[in-house]
Amino acid sequence: MTTAAPLTLPRPPHARLPFPYRPEAQALAGCRERLGRGFDWSAVVQRARPWVQAVREHPAPFWAMESLLKEYPISSAEGLALMRLAEALLRVPDVETAIALTADQLGRADFDAHDGSQGLLARLSATAIAMSKSFLPEAGASEPGLMQRLGARTVVAATLRAIQLLGRQFVLGRTIDEAMGEADSQRRAQPRLRFSYDMLGEGARTEHDAERYLAAYAGAIRAIAASASGRSALQDGPTGADGISIKLSALFSRYEELQRERVEAELLPRVWQLVALAAEANLNLTIDAEEVDRLELSLDVFEALARRIAAQYPRWAGFGLAVQAYQTRALGVVDEVARIARTLNLRFMVRLVKGAYWDGEVKRAQELGLVGYPVYTRKAHTDVSYLACAKALLEARDVLYPQFATHNAGTIGAIDQLARGLGALPDTHFEMQRLHGMGDGVYREVLKDGIGALRVYAPVGEHRDLLAYLVRRLLENGANSSFVHQLADPRVMPEELLASPLALAHAGEQAEGLTLPAQLYGVARRNSVGVDISCLAQRAPLEAAVALAQVPAVPLADAAAVDAAMARLQTGFEGWNARPLAERAAVLERAADALEGRLPEFCGLLVTEARKTLGDCVAEVREAVDFCRYYAQQARTRLAEQELPGPTGERNTLRLHGRGVFVCISPWNFPLAIFAGQVVAALVAGNSVAAKPAEQTPGVARRMVELLHEAGVPTDALVLLHGPGETVGAALVADARTAGVCFTGSTAVARHINRALAAKDGPIVPLIAETGGLNAMLVDSTALPEQVVDAVVQSAFRSAGQRCSALRLLCVHESIADGLLEMLAGAMRELRVGDPARLDTDVGPLIDAEAHAAIAAQVQRLRGQARLIAETPAPQALPDTQTPVAFELQHIGQLTSEIFGPVLHVVRWGGAPEDVVQQVNALGYGLTFGLQTRIDSRAERLAHLARIGNVYVNRNTIGAVVGVQPFGGEGLSGTGPKAGGPHYLYRFCAEQTLTVNTAAAGGNAALLAGGH
Ligand SMILES: Cc1cc2nc3c(=O)[nH]c(=O)nc-3n(C[C@H](O)[C@H](O)[C@H](O)COP(=O)(O)OP(=O)(O)OC[C@H]3O[C@@H](n4cnc5c(N)ncnc54)[C@H](O)[C@@H]3O)c2cc1C
């Protein structure tokens, strides 16, 4: 054996693929060109039509599920209920909650309304469900009667059983041995069948998870190697034998582009262990394809491993990866893999799939405001891409062994045609693949026609681990666009089922009804453009800007400066307020465009001055852009003059205008977004503004003020006044010319301002205060622990916990608390604390030494009073840094004050969740609240009960989006109205009704002219 080649990722990272967000039409044109003209789809139809007919005449076993889904498509309430139950019921540990969940889901679905014209089993299931519903309590009722409880237990047991059966359709065995036994028995009927085993589960969140998966994969490879299939692999090679599919996200909790160093140091050696095992046994090991943002990284990992394979196992041809055709870069991936093979003189196996996470990719692109979608948006486009990739793979068969994974008879027919055209032989040059439990009927027919060898992707796992996978399969079987769904529907004619994707995809345009992220809010308001930091081309300008960032110096204002500014602003108010509304709104829109164009520069400033991580900076600049556009749009519609109804002979008009000089006092934790949001709201309403930024972050504020001036805000309508709250802030609040105050910060300072305003003579002016919170999240036993941990880590520790929306109190149901807290502790250990300018930093330092000293003292106190759950390790003591830490309290009442840092409190709860919400209400704050439950009626009920401004269900509790989640609380958390919401601007306005007696001058001419 040669000396091991180093396992290193390409350095520095380079973009090896086209830009992920280029226009869809452009990517599609590349596919068409590659496919060439003259592809005869009618021949495909001729080939595939008999398969379709035969399957419809003789459906394969398990048709039950498909027909159930046809009766109740995933898009219907009933289908959704089935999916929701399938996703959650098996993991619920306590009967009462299981009953509540079942009642909730079955209760909202209407299984009895169907006439059941199709499918006996579907009809029977529906009848059974409809009948059993009568044994369930009303959805949401907490205390069902005894009879109902007895009946409900039976219904739940039956539902559980049904879901287990549904799951078994898609899982070959609970253990690798059981699965291999099942594989052997299937092989008795079809001797040439091969399997690729997959160990089911969620992605790793902790080191412990990763070790568990590593052991499971290694055990599986050893088991396959020891089997007859493994022995045949040693002789005949990986194509003829069973193999394994692995997910890199299962082997490392931080398998992310921004964690490249750790991926290299921790993930690579781990995967190598598996690769070496598979190579020794001469088996196929395929790396599954996961989310788009991991694509480049996965290729880097693949190449790093391939280099070592070239050195150590140069004759092994079993290493492979999956390529998703729905990605607009798919063709580039195929070419890249072929290039690597040629460079290293290796052969790879490449599984071509269409892709399993389409819905998730579309959502992510919309949330991040990306310039386009990284996936095709029309099914036909994905199909065309699949064909182009298939052709490219077959053409590279000297170095690649294509594995075509599809259940679509049309796609299979097209592969057959491509292969014939290129002289590629089934089995020798390529194989087909299907998922266990899917495509049985189609392949039964296809194999009769001699189209090659078939490998079955065979998930292995216990019930609990299969849930996420099961849901994917239900979605695939239930989606209208999916081939298997249409195949099960006899109303879909074969012509439609086998329609040519080439004909359907002629223009290459994006799908109708699926707006680009930029157009999410319609024509009236453009969404802010975001950045995909996982994409090198997109993050490079940000990194450059951080390196160059220079925070401008801002002179301190003194009492004289405040006085002069107020005088100036009072004069400036008249002119600005007199400007037409449309003009003021246009100024905001110009500012938004300018800010968007300078996103990297502002990110650089934020990282440097406010110590924020890059991801947080991008989100913050976007928020500021959104504020400008949103308030401009709101002003146009809501602040326009309104004619009011009244008696004839009179005209009544309501109009709004600025109040005067507004004082805006903003915090350091969102030195751009909150600062800009307050200022532009006040401005667009017609006020002039004295803007006082936080003492720690005047530089960002100064740049924003300059930008607003350049966009057209007169210099006497907006003045920046930097200085301490106690002097500058206090002077501004006390000034007689102040017509209103908009403040975001601590509850204590808000009270102070309130008192100062109340003590003044003269007009009583409005105070808009947004203050802190003791934000809680309630988790019941239906929640998915992995999702909860993700949400908790983001909510509690992002921005070092220095958000007013940050999670402070996690309330976990006692039945799942031990496991969940262990996972949380493991996930916390994986966070990276450090310099915010580094891309791999999750948690940066606190804003300054003073904040650090205060938080450190509070944490010290907690160490004596509460049980430490976990603490993120830090390699060395870092200045001003509090590492994320979590403590368990005995009860909610122990929490009395907000710790404005990465410090989480946890309590366990039992009994009624309503009581928990009441206790949270009793804390007096009301800013954000998280609910993690699959019981929809419970979420609805608890949200109503919560006296809290922003309630989030099954997600994190931070990052409210302007105009989407208007932000602000009640009680001790603020006065409202919510920032970024439709009621905000009114508070900055004075109102006037103008009543004109139009009949005064002699009579009511209009009425008389009407001729009644
Ligand atoms: C053996 C095997 C291994 C697999 N491994 C992976 C893997 O590693 N990674 C992975 O992601 N998936 C994997 N899959 C899942 C696979 O992505 C889906 O099963 C596959 O997409 C279904 O395609 P089809 O040709 O059978 O069905 P079809 O019905 O022809 O295609 C459905 C697919 O089209 C695409 N699609 C649907 N609507 C749209 C739209 N509006 N715009 C664009 N595209 C759309 C989606 O990809 C959807 O899954 C694997 C599947 C098999 C059979």
PDB file of N, CA, C and O in Angstrom, residues 362-417:
ATOM      1  N   VAL A 362     -36.822  25.927  -2.715  1.00  0.00           N
ATOM      2  CA  VAL A 362     -37.587  27.101  -3.146  1.00  0.00           C
ATOM      3  C   VAL A 362     -37.827  28.021  -1.943  1.00  0.00           C
ATOM      4  O   VAL A 362     -37.650  29.237  -2.024  1.00  0.00           O
ATOM      5  N   LYS A 363     -38.154  27.423  -0.822  1.00  0.00           N
ATOM      6  CA  LYS A 363     -38.406  28.236   0.380  1.00  0.00           C
ATOM      7  C   LYS A 363     -37.135  28.969   0.810  1.00  0.00           C
ATOM      8  O   LYS A 363     -37.163  30.161   1.115  1.00  0.00           O
ATOM      9  N   ARG A 364     -36.028  28.255   0.805  1.00  0.00           N
ATOM     10  CA  ARG A 364     -34.770  28.872   1.239  1.00  0.00           C
ATOM     11  C   ARG A 364     -34.416  30.064   0.354  1.00  0.00           C
ATOM     12  O   ARG A 364     -34.042  31.129   0.850  1.00  0.00           O
ATOM     13  N   ALA A 365     -34.564  29.898  -0.955  1.00  0.00           N
ATOM     14  CA  ALA A 365     -34.218  30.992  -1.867  1.00  0.00           C
ATOM     15  C   ALA A 365     -35.110  32.202  -1.602  1.00  0.00           C
ATOM     16  O   ALA A 365     -34.662  33.349  -1.638  1.00  0.00           O
ATOM     17  N   GLN A 366     -36.379  31.947  -1.315  1.00  0.00           N
ATOM     18  CA  GLN A 366     -37.290  33.062  -1.039  1.00  0.00           C
ATOM     19  C   GLN A 366     -36.922  33.737   0.277  1.00  0.00           C
ATOM     20  O   GLN A 366     -36.894  34.958   0.382  1.00  0.00           O
ATOM     21  N   GLU A 367     -36.646  32.928   1.279  1.00  0.00           N
ATOM     22  CA  GLU A 367     -36.308  33.514   2.585  1.00  0.00           C
ATOM     23  C   GLU A 367     -35.044  34.356   2.516  1.00  0.00           C
ATOM     24  O   GLU A 367     -34.966  35.417   3.124  1.00  0.00           O
ATOM     25  N   LEU A 368     -34.058  33.864   1.770  1.00  0.00           N
ATOM     26  CA  LEU A 368     -32.793  34.597   1.705  1.00  0.00           C
ATOM     27  C   LEU A 368     -32.826  35.717   0.670  1.00  0.00           C
ATOM     28  O   LEU A 368     -31.853  36.431   0.499  1.00  0.00           O
ATOM     29  N   GLY A 369     -33.932  35.838  -0.048  1.00  0.00           N
ATOM     30  CA  GLY A 369     -34.042  36.907  -1.046  1.00  0.00           C
ATOM     31  C   GLY A 369     -33.008  36.757  -2.158  1.00  0.00           C
ATOM     32  O   GLY A 369     -32.459  37.755  -2.634  1.00  0.00           O
ATOM     33  N   LEU A 370     -32.758  35.534  -2.569  1.00  0.00           N
ATOM     34  CA  LEU A 370     -31.690  35.305  -3.543  1.00  0.00           C
ATOM     35  C   LEU A 370     -32.099  35.795  -4.931  1.00  0.00           C
ATOM     36  O   LEU A 370     -33.282  35.970  -5.218  1.00  0.00           O
ATOM     37  N   VAL A 371     -31.097  35.988  -5.779  1.00  0.00           N
ATOM     38  CA  VAL A 371     -31.394  36.593  -7.083  1.00  0.00           C
ATOM     39  C   VAL A 371     -32.090  35.610  -8.031  1.00  0.00           C
ATOM     40  O   VAL A 371     -32.555  36.004  -9.097  1.00  0.00           O
ATOM     41  N   GLY A 372     -32.140  34.371  -7.672  1.00  0.00           N
ATOM     42  CA  GLY A 372     -32.840  33.395  -8.507  1.00  0.00           C
ATOM     43  C   GLY A 372     -32.962  32.094  -7.739  1.00  0.00           C
ATOM     44  O   GLY A 372     -32.609  32.028  -6.560  1.00  0.00           O
ATOM     45  N   TYR A 373     -33.475  31.080  -8.419  1.00  0.00           N
ATOM     46  CA  TYR A 373     -33.576  29.761  -7.780  1.00  0.00           C
ATOM     47  C   TYR A 373     -32.420  28.876  -8.249  1.00  0.00           C
ATOM     48  O   TYR A 373     -32.083  28.897  -9.430  1.00  0.00           O
ATOM     49  N   PRO A 374     -31.874  28.089  -7.355  1.00  0.00           N
ATOM     50  CA  PRO A 374     -30.800  27.181  -7.773  1.00  0.00           C
ATOM     51  C   PRO A 374     -31.337  25.890  -8.381  1.00  0.00           C
ATOM     52  O   PRO A 374     -30.581  25.051  -8.831  1.00  0.00           O
ATOM     53  N   VAL A 375     -32.676  25.756  -8.354  1.00  0.00           N
ATOM     54  CA  VAL A 375     -33.312  24.567  -8.938  1.00  0.00           C
ATOM     55  C   VAL A 375     -34.249  25.025 -10.051  1.00  0.00           C
ATOM     56  O   VAL A 375     -34.699  26.173 -10.058  1.00  0.00           O
ATOM     57  N   TYR A 376     -34.516  24.120 -10.973  1.00  0.00           N
ATOM     58  CA  TYR A 376     -35.515  24.446 -11.996  1.00  0.00           C
ATOM     59  C   TYR A 376     -36.869  24.601 -11.323  1.00  0.00           C
ATOM     60  O   TYR A 376     -37.136  23.974 -10.295  1.00  0.00           O
ATOM     61  N   THR A 377     -37.698  25.432 -11.916  1.00  0.00           N
ATOM     62  CA  THR A 377     -38.997  25.644 -11.269  1.00  0.00           C
ATOM     63  C   THR A 377     -40.123  24.942 -12.004  1.00  0.00           C
ATOM     64  O   THR A 377     -41.262  24.977 -11.555  1.00  0.00           O
ATOM     65  N   ARG A 378     -39.831  24.367 -13.131  1.00  0.00           N
ATOM     66  CA  ARG A 378     -40.844  23.560 -13.817  1.00  0.00           C
ATOM     67  C   ARG A 378     -40.366  22.116 -13.862  1.00  0.00           C
ATOM     68  O   ARG A 378     -39.200  21.854 -14.159  1.00  0.00           O
ATOM     69  N   LYS A 379     -41.311  21.247 -13.611  1.00  0.00           N
ATOM     70  CA  LYS A 379     -40.996  19.820 -13.616  1.00  0.00           C
ATOM     71  C   LYS A 379     -40.374  19.406 -14.941  1.00  0.00           C
ATOM     72  O   LYS A 379     -39.397  18.651 -14.981  1.00  0.00           O
ATOM     73  N   ALA A 380     -40.935  19.918 -16.041  1.00  0.00           N
ATOM     74  CA  ALA A 380     -40.420  19.526 -17.364  1.00  0.00           C
ATOM     75  C   ALA A 380     -38.962  19.943 -17.522  1.00  0.00           C
ATOM     76  O   ALA A 380     -38.181  19.256 -18.188  1.00  0.00           O
ATOM     77  N   HIS A 381     -38.579  21.056 -16.903  1.00  0.00           N
ATOM     78  CA  HIS A 381     -37.186  21.495 -17.012  1.00  0.00           C
ATOM     79  C   HIS A 381     -36.258  20.503 -16.311  1.00  0.00           C
ATOM     80  O   HIS A 381     -35.178  20.178 -16.798  1.00  0.00           O
ATOM     81  N   THR A 382     -36.705  20.058 -15.145  1.00  0.00           N
ATOM     82  CA  THR A 382     -35.910  19.045 -14.436  1.00  0.00           C
ATOM     83  C   THR A 382     -35.785  17.795 -15.301  1.00  0.00           C
ATOM     84  O   THR A 382     -34.720  17.184 -15.387  1.00  0.00           O
ATOM     85  N   ASP A 383     -36.879  17.429 -15.937  1.00  0.00           N
ATOM     86  CA  ASP A 383     -36.843  16.226 -16.788  1.00  0.00           C
ATOM     87  C   ASP A 383     -35.852  16.390 -17.938  1.00  0.00           C
ATOM     88  O   ASP A 383     -35.112  15.465 -18.270  1.00  0.00           O
ATOM     89  N   VAL A 384     -35.844  17.576 -18.544  1.00  0.00           N
ATOM     90  CA  VAL A 384     -34.904  17.814 -19.649  1.00  0.00           C
ATOM     91  C   VAL A 384     -33.474  17.777 -19.119  1.00  0.00           C
ATOM     92  O   VAL A 384     -32.575  17.184 -19.726  1.00  0.00           O
ATOM     93  N   SER A 385     -33.268  18.401 -17.974  1.00  0.00           N
ATOM     94  CA  SER A 385     -31.933  18.389 -17.370  1.00  0.00           C
ATOM     95  C   SER A 385     -31.505  16.946 -17.102  1.00  0.00           C
ATOM     96  O   SER A 385     -30.348  16.573 -17.326  1.00  0.00           O
ATOM     97  N   TYR A 386     -32.448  16.151 -16.636  1.00  0.00           N
ATOM     98  CA  TYR A 386     -32.148  14.739 -16.344  1.00  0.00           C
ATOM     99  C   TYR A 386     -31.650  14.037 -17.610  1.00  0.00           C
ATOM    100  O   TYR A 386     -30.661  13.297 -17.595  1.00  0.00           O
ATOM    101  N   LEU A 387     -32.349  14.307 -18.723  1.00  0.00           N
ATOM    102  CA  LEU A 387     -31.961  13.642 -19.973  1.00  0.00           C
ATOM    103  C   LEU A 387     -30.580  14.116 -20.437  1.00  0.00           C
ATOM    104  O   LEU A 387     -29.759  13.313 -20.883  1.00  0.00           O
ATOM    105  N   ALA A 388     -30.342  15.420 -20.317  1.00  0.00           N
ATOM    106  CA  ALA A 388     -29.032  15.943 -20.744  1.00  0.00           C
ATOM    107  C   ALA A 388     -27.917  15.339 -19.883  1.00  0.00           C
ATOM    108  O   ALA A 388     -26.870  14.935 -20.395  1.00  0.00           O
ATOM    109  N   CYS A 389     -28.174  15.254 -18.568  1.00  0.00           N
ATOM    110  CA  CYS A 389     -27.172  14.661 -17.677  1.00  0.00           C
ATOM    111  C   CYS A 389     -26.984  13.181 -18.008  1.00  0.00           C
ATOM    112  O   CYS A 389     -25.863  12.662 -17.975  1.00  0.00           O
ATOM    113  N   ALA A 390     -28.103  12.512 -18.304  1.00  0.00           N
ATOM    114  CA  ALA A 390     -28.009  11.083 -18.640  1.00  0.00           C
ATOM    115  C   ALA A 390     -27.125  10.891 -19.863  1.00  0.00           C
ATOM    116  O   ALA A 390     -26.267  10.013 -19.904  1.00  0.00           O
ATOM    117  N   LYS A 391     -27.332  11.759 -20.844  1.00  0.00           N
ATOM    118  CA  LYS A 391     -26.521  11.628 -22.060  1.00  0.00           C
ATOM    119  C   LYS A 391     -25.045  11.873 -21.735  1.00  0.00           C
ATOM    120  O   LYS A 391     -24.169  11.106 -22.150  1.00  0.00           O
ATOM    121  N   ALA A 392     -24.805  12.927 -20.946  1.00  0.00           N
ATOM    122  CA  ALA A 392     -23.414  13.236 -20.589  1.00  0.00           C
ATOM    123  C   ALA A 392     -22.774  12.068 -19.832  1.00  0.00           C
ATOM    124  O   ALA A 392     -21.606  11.742 -20.042  1.00  0.00           O
ATOM    125  N   LEU A 393     -23.548  11.441 -18.970  1.00  0.00           N
ATOM    126  CA  LEU A 393     -23.018  10.304 -18.203  1.00  0.00           C
ATOM    127  C   LEU A 393     -22.695   9.132 -19.115  1.00  0.00           C
ATOM    128  O   LEU A 393     -21.636   8.499 -19.003  1.00  0.00           O
ATOM    129  N   LEU A 394     -23.633   8.853 -20.008  1.00  0.00           N
ATOM    130  CA  LEU A 394     -23.413   7.715 -20.906  1.00  0.00           C
ATOM    131  C   LEU A 394     -22.218   7.973 -21.813  1.00  0.00           C
ATOM    132  O   LEU A 394     -21.460   7.052 -22.143  1.00  0.00           O
ATOM    133  N   GLU A 395     -22.064   9.222 -22.200  1.00  0.00           N
ATOM    134  CA  GLU A 395     -20.918   9.544 -23.060  1.00  0.00           C
ATOM    135  C   GLU A 395     -19.594   9.402 -22.310  1.00  0.00           C
ATOM    136  O   GLU A 395     -18.555   9.192 -22.928  1.00  0.00           O
ATOM    137  N   ALA A 396     -19.677   9.540 -20.997  1.00  0.00           N
ATOM    138  CA  ALA A 396     -18.438   9.432 -20.203  1.00  0.00           C
ATOM    139  C   ALA A 396     -18.317   8.041 -19.586  1.00  0.00           C
ATOM    140  O   ALA A 396     -17.686   7.859 -18.552  1.00  0.00           O
ATOM    141  N   ARG A 397     -18.923   7.034 -20.204  1.00  0.00           N
ATOM    142  CA  ARG A 397     -18.984   5.720 -19.556  1.00  0.00           C
ATOM    143  C   ARG A 397     -17.622   5.027 -19.489  1.00  0.00           C
ATOM    144  O   ARG A 397     -17.483   4.004 -18.833  1.00  0.00           O
ATOM    145  N   ASP A 398     -16.632   5.586 -20.197  1.00  0.00           N
ATOM    146  CA  ASP A 398     -15.287   5.013 -20.022  1.00  0.00           C
ATOM    147  C   ASP A 398     -14.769   5.260 -18.612  1.00  0.00           C
ATOM    148  O   ASP A 398     -13.981   4.487 -18.089  1.00  0.00           O
ATOM    149  N   VAL A 399     -15.243   6.334 -17.975  1.00  0.00           N
ATOM    150  CA  VAL A 399     -14.782   6.615 -16.605  1.00  0.00           C
ATOM    151  C   VAL A 399     -15.920   6.627 -15.583  1.00  0.00           C
ATOM    152  O   VAL A 399     -15.672   6.658 -14.383  1.00  0.00           O
ATOM    153  N   LEU A 400     -17.141   6.648 -16.057  1.00  0.00           N
ATOM    154  CA  LEU A 400     -18.283   6.698 -15.121  1.00  0.00           C
ATOM    155  C   LEU A 400     -19.223   5.520 -15.373  1.00  0.00           C
ATOM    156  O   LEU A 400     -19.412   5.102 -16.518  1.00  0.00           O
ATOM    157  N   TYR A 401     -19.819   5.052 -14.292  1.00  0.00           N
ATOM    158  CA  TYR A 401     -20.850   4.023 -14.422  1.00  0.00           C
ATOM    159  C   TYR A 401     -22.172   4.654 -14.001  1.00  0.00           C
ATOM    160  O   TYR A 401     -22.427   4.827 -12.804  1.00  0.00           O
ATOM    161  N   PRO A 402     -23.014   5.057 -14.978  1.00  0.00           N
ATOM    162  CA  PRO A 402     -24.256   5.752 -14.601  1.00  0.00           C
ATOM    163  C   PRO A 402     -25.254   4.820 -13.927  1.00  0.00           C
ATOM    164  O   PRO A 402     -25.401   3.658 -14.328  1.00  0.00           O
ATOM    165  N   GLN A 403     -25.915   5.374 -12.930  1.00  0.00           N
ATOM    166  CA  GLN A 403     -26.970   4.636 -12.220  1.00  0.00           C
ATOM    167  C   GLN A 403     -28.206   5.533 -12.272  1.00  0.00           C
ATOM    168  O   GLN A 403     -28.253   6.559 -11.598  1.00  0.00           O
ATOM    169  N   PHE A 404     -29.148   5.158 -13.105  1.00  0.00           N
ATOM    170  CA  PHE A 404     -30.288   6.041 -13.339  1.00  0.00           C
ATOM    171  C   PHE A 404     -31.414   5.729 -12.355  1.00  0.00           C
ATOM    172  O   PHE A 404     -32.051   4.683 -12.451  1.00  0.00           O
ATOM    173  N   ALA A 405     -31.616   6.632 -11.442  1.00  0.00           N
ATOM    174  CA  ALA A 405     -32.613   6.413 -10.395  1.00  0.00           C
ATOM    175  C   ALA A 405     -33.882   7.181 -10.739  1.00  0.00           C
ATOM    176  O   ALA A 405     -33.886   8.412 -10.712  1.00  0.00           O
ATOM    177  N   THR A 406     -34.913   6.469 -11.094  1.00  0.00           N
ATOM    178  CA  THR A 406     -36.194   7.115 -11.428  1.00  0.00           C
ATOM    179  C   THR A 406     -37.311   6.072 -11.400  1.00  0.00           C
ATOM    180  O   THR A 406     -37.056   4.883 -11.611  1.00  0.00           O
ATOM    181  N   HIS A 407     -38.510   6.574 -11.122  1.00  0.00           N
ATOM    182  CA  HIS A 407     -39.684   5.688 -11.192  1.00  0.00           C
ATOM    183  C   HIS A 407     -40.564   6.069 -12.366  1.00  0.00           C
ATOM    184  O   HIS A 407     -41.679   5.590 -12.502  1.00  0.00           O
ATOM    185  N   ASN A 408     -40.076   6.964 -13.168  1.00  0.00           N
ATOM    186  CA  ASN A 408     -40.884   7.527 -14.245  1.00  0.00           C
ATOM    187  C   ASN A 408     -40.680   6.716 -15.520  1.00  0.00           C
ATOM    188  O   ASN A 408     -39.564   6.647 -16.056  1.00  0.00           O
ATOM    189  N   ALA A 409     -41.764   6.118 -15.995  1.00  0.00           N
ATOM    190  CA  ALA A 409     -41.660   5.239 -17.165  1.00  0.00           C
ATOM    191  C   ALA A 409     -41.158   6.005 -18.386  1.00  0.00           C
ATOM    192  O   ALA A 409     -40.389   5.477 -19.195  1.00  0.00           O
ATOM    193  N   GLY A 410     -41.583   7.266 -18.508  1.00  0.00           N
ATOM    194  CA  GLY A 410     -41.117   8.077 -19.640  1.00  0.00           C
ATOM    195  C   GLY A 410     -39.607   8.294 -19.553  1.00  0.00           C
ATOM    196  O   GLY A 410     -38.884   8.164 -20.545  1.00  0.00           O
ATOM    197  N   THR A 411     -39.139   8.605 -18.366  1.00  0.00           N
ATOM    198  CA  THR A 411     -37.705   8.824 -18.189  1.00  0.00           C
ATOM    199  C   THR A 411     -36.934   7.531 -18.481  1.00  0.00           C
ATOM    200  O   THR A 411     -35.882   7.549 -19.135  1.00  0.00           O
ATOM    201  N   ILE A 412     -37.479   6.418 -18.027  1.00  0.00           N
ATOM    202  CA  ILE A 412     -36.794   5.141 -18.268  1.00  0.00           C
ATOM    203  C   ILE A 412     -36.737   4.856 -19.781  1.00  0.00           C
ATOM    204  O   ILE A 412     -35.697   4.465 -20.324  1.00  0.00           O
ATOM    205  N   GLY A 413     -37.859   5.117 -20.445  1.00  0.00           N
ATOM    206  CA  GLY A 413     -37.888   4.923 -21.906  1.00  0.00           C
ATOM    207  C   GLY A 413     -36.858   5.808 -22.597  1.00  0.00           C
ATOM    208  O   GLY A 413     -36.183   5.377 -23.550  1.00  0.00           O
ATOM    209  N   ALA A 414     -36.737   7.024 -22.105  1.00  0.00           N
ATOM    210  CA  ALA A 414     -35.789   7.957 -22.725  1.00  0.00           C
ATOM    211  C   ALA A 414     -34.339   7.509 -22.491  1.00  0.00           C
ATOM    212  O   ALA A 414     -33.494   7.609 -23.381  1.00  0.00           O
ATOM    213  N   ILE A 415     -34.073   6.978 -21.318  1.00  0.00           N
ATOM    214  CA  ILE A 415     -32.721   6.461 -21.032  1.00  0.00           C
ATOM    215  C   ILE A 415     -32.406   5.325 -22.009  1.00  0.00           C
ATOM    216  O   ILE A 415     -31.315   5.236 -22.578  1.00  0.00           O
ATOM    217  N   ASP A 416     -33.403   4.473 -22.154  1.00  0.00           N
ATOM    218  CA  ASP A 416     -33.229   3.326 -23.052  1.00  0.00           C
ATOM    219  C   ASP A 416     -32.856   3.814 -24.453  1.00  0.00           C
ATOM    220  O   ASP A 416     -31.931   3.312 -25.087  1.00  0.00           O
ATOM    221  N   GLN A 417     -33.578   4.853 -24.864  1.00  0.00           N
ATOM    222  CA  GLN A 417     -33.317   5.352 -26.211  1.00  0.00           C
ATOM    223  C   GLN A 417     -31.931   5.998 -26.319  1.00  0.00           C
ATOM    224  O   GLN A 417     -31.204   5.784 -27.292  1.00  0.00           O
TER     225      GLN A 417
END
